Structure formats: structure tokens, C-alpha cells
């Protein structure tokens, strides 16, 4: 335990040194823990997408796997961009009905590669129910069990199934690896319950959109999610952060830097969000939390390196 603490402190010192150097050029060091770069919208210009991300300060990107094939494709991309792209391997709840006798072994083989840093995107989606709920539950539990066996973090999707996700995770209490609730859009009670179980909360550009009385904005304003349990992601090509929206408070808009907005408005649209938009999300989160954006960038990057074992 002592050796682990020394290692983490050393990594944090290295990150702080690197962040200090890059801040002189108005840049960040950020990790995007969830981008769907196997999506066909990125087929023609992925080199440029990754290059823009790095220019914007997004130095590492996790490419999300949602089927066996997309998990294989994600792993292939990591080989094209080593030390920049990493991947996950899993079956999304929408695709749970595709699980067969060969799926678990395929995921196990994928997870044996060091570039594959998490099991997922897996979980439960009782909102759209593209797969039957009983099948979703069975497939999710199989992936939780696999993650426990392999000691790989879990990358979890949850929509309208908060109680059921906690029930499944509860069966493995004491054995669970780090658990990340991807693209969290719930309320204070849900966030608190996930945090109580040791989960990390992943936030996207959705923070511009939420105006509910007890949603993501309120969670950030009230300090419900501590910085050491927060991770950031774009969920590209989805979750475009619309900074021009009237529902975004003026005090948040005022904190957005010209550099971050330039990447967002020049390269990203509602139809195709990119990892280079992540600095804007960092700045919105920081404004809601009343913290410096550099602090949010630094801590979420450290969290990602620690949770997923990424090289610094």
C-alpha cells in the first residue's frame, strides 16, 4: 500500500510539472475516457481528429467498444496511435441480445492486450430497451464477473436502471475493480449512491443542457462529486457541448476561453462532436464547481491515469 501511495504521489508530481509547462502555452493535459472513434463518421479523417485533439490538450483518448467487432476495431486503432489511444472491450446493453457462446472468450482475449484498459461499455439501458431487460441483466453480470476476474476497470452505461445496476454491482462487493459510471446524467441521490459504492463519475458536454433542479449542474454546484472521483469524456461523435445555448448561465459562458471555443466551433458540430471539444467541457465543469479549469484538468487526468493504468 505504501509503495502504491509513493507511486501515485510521484505520478501527481510529474503531472503537475507537465501541466505547469503546458499552461504557459495556454494548453491543458486532458484524458478523454470515452470516444466512439470506430464510428463511421470518423472513417475518412481520423488522423486529423487525433491530431486536433492533441493540439487542444487531449493527450490520451479511450476508444469505446460496444460489440465484439467494434472492440476489435478499437484495439486496432490503438496500434495506429500508440500511447495516445487506448480501448475498452465490452457489449453495450443495446447489443446484449447479440451475446452468444463465443462472446465471453472473445472479450477475454481482447482484454489480454495491454492497450485494452477496461471492460465495457456494458451496463443496463431500461430507457430504450433495444435488448430485453432480462438479457441485459444477464449479459451485464457476466461482464462484471469478467472484470472482477481480470481486474480490469468497468466502464458502465446506465439509463433508467440505477437501482438494478447497484444490485448487480452489490453482488460483487469486495471484489470489484474500479467502476466508472460513463456519461452520468442522473440526480443527486443517484450520484451519491454511486459514490458511496466507490464508483467514479464520468461527465460529458451534457452539462450545457441540463437545467433540472436536481441534475448534473446542481450536483457540481453543490460539490456532490469530489474532484478525486471525477472523470471527463466527449462520447464523440455525440454529446456536443452547445456553448451558445441560452440555457447556459452567463457566468459559465464568461469563463470559456477563446482557445477552447475555437477548437469547438471550428471542428465540431451537433452531427459530429470530436475529442478536441473536451477543454470546453472542462471549463464548464470548473465554472459550476467554482474551481480553476487547470485544477479540474489536472485532477481528472490524474484520476484517469490511476483508474485505467494509462502511461503518463
Short mmCIF file of N, CA, C and O in Angstrom, two decimals, residues 5 29 34 58 60 71 73 75 101 104 112 134 139 146 171 205 207 221 223 257 268 278 307 312:
data_model
loop_
_atom_site.label_atom_id
_atom_site.label_comp_id
_atom_site.label_asym_id
_atom_site.label_seq_id
_atom_site.Cartn_x
_atom_site.Cartn_y
_atom_site.Cartn_z
N UNK A 5 1.09 4.34 -2.80
CA UNK A 5 0.92 5.75 -2.49
C UNK A 5 2.10 6.57 -3.00
O UNK A 5 1.94 7.67 -3.53
N UNK A 29 -3.56 19.39 -20.18
CA UNK A 29 -3.32 17.96 -20.38
C UNK A 29 -4.61 17.28 -19.92
O UNK A 29 -4.96 17.34 -18.75
N UNK A 34 -13.81 8.44 -22.99
CA UNK A 34 -14.83 7.77 -23.80
C UNK A 34 -15.09 8.49 -25.10
O UNK A 34 -15.76 9.52 -25.12
N UNK A 58 -5.87 17.34 -25.46
CA UNK A 58 -6.38 16.00 -25.14
C UNK A 58 -5.32 15.00 -25.59
O UNK A 58 -5.26 14.61 -26.75
N UNK A 60 -4.61 11.85 -24.38
CA UNK A 60 -4.94 10.43 -24.40
C UNK A 60 -6.46 10.27 -24.56
O UNK A 60 -7.23 11.04 -23.98
N UNK A 71 -15.01 -3.63 -30.56
CA UNK A 71 -13.91 -3.74 -29.60
C UNK A 71 -12.62 -4.13 -30.32
O UNK A 71 -11.54 -3.63 -29.99
N UNK A 73 -12.06 -3.43 -33.48
CA UNK A 73 -11.71 -2.24 -34.26
C UNK A 73 -11.03 -1.19 -33.38
O UNK A 73 -10.08 -0.52 -33.80
N UNK A 75 -9.28 -1.74 -30.66
CA UNK A 75 -7.92 -2.21 -30.37
C UNK A 75 -7.00 -1.93 -31.56
O UNK A 75 -5.85 -1.50 -31.39
N UNK A 101 -22.27 -18.00 -27.24
CA UNK A 101 -21.33 -18.84 -26.51
C UNK A 101 -19.88 -18.42 -26.71
O UNK A 101 -19.01 -18.79 -25.90
N UNK A 104 -17.87 -14.30 -24.53
CA UNK A 104 -17.04 -14.11 -23.34
C UNK A 104 -15.57 -14.40 -23.63
O UNK A 104 -14.69 -13.64 -23.21
N UNK A 112 -6.78 -9.26 -22.86
CA UNK A 112 -5.40 -9.67 -22.57
C UNK A 112 -4.38 -8.70 -23.15
O UNK A 112 -3.21 -8.72 -22.77
N UNK A 134 -34.20 -8.77 -19.21
CA UNK A 134 -33.60 -9.94 -18.57
C UNK A 134 -32.29 -10.33 -19.25
O UNK A 134 -31.33 -10.75 -18.59
N UNK A 139 -26.24 -10.37 -19.32
CA UNK A 139 -25.02 -10.01 -20.03
C UNK A 139 -24.18 -9.03 -19.21
O UNK A 139 -22.95 -9.12 -19.17
N UNK A 146 -16.44 -10.94 -15.30
CA UNK A 146 -15.19 -10.99 -16.08
C UNK A 146 -14.23 -9.90 -15.63
O UNK A 146 -13.02 -10.15 -15.48
N UNK A 171 -23.59 -7.56 -5.79
CA UNK A 171 -23.30 -9.00 -5.70
C UNK A 171 -21.79 -9.26 -5.68
O UNK A 171 -21.36 -10.34 -5.25
N UNK A 205 -20.17 16.75 -22.35
CA UNK A 205 -20.70 18.06 -22.69
C UNK A 205 -22.17 18.23 -22.36
O UNK A 205 -22.72 19.33 -22.52
N UNK A 207 -23.36 18.74 -19.73
CA UNK A 207 -23.50 19.73 -18.66
C UNK A 207 -24.10 21.05 -19.17
O UNK A 207 -24.67 21.81 -18.40
N UNK A 221 -22.52 22.21 -8.66
CA UNK A 221 -22.61 23.43 -7.85
C UNK A 221 -22.57 23.13 -6.36
O UNK A 221 -21.99 23.88 -5.58
N UNK A 223 -21.16 20.54 -4.99
CA UNK A 223 -19.97 19.80 -4.60
C UNK A 223 -20.23 18.35 -4.23
O UNK A 223 -19.50 17.77 -3.41
N UNK A 257 -12.63 29.89 -22.59
CA UNK A 257 -11.50 30.57 -23.23
C UNK A 257 -11.66 30.59 -24.75
O UNK A 257 -12.29 29.72 -25.34
N UNK A 268 -16.16 21.06 -34.58
CA UNK A 268 -17.20 20.20 -34.02
C UNK A 268 -18.60 20.73 -34.36
O UNK A 268 -18.81 21.94 -34.45
N UNK A 278 -13.17 18.73 -25.68
CA UNK A 278 -13.15 18.44 -24.25
C UNK A 278 -12.72 19.61 -23.36
O UNK A 278 -13.23 19.76 -22.25
N UNK A 307 -6.99 5.16 -12.52
CA UNK A 307 -8.06 4.18 -12.67
C UNK A 307 -7.75 3.18 -13.78
O UNK A 307 -7.92 1.97 -13.61
N UNK A 312 1.89 7.70 -18.18
CA UNK A 312 1.91 9.16 -18.04
C UNK A 312 2.94 9.77 -18.97
O UNK A 312 3.71 9.07 -19.61
#
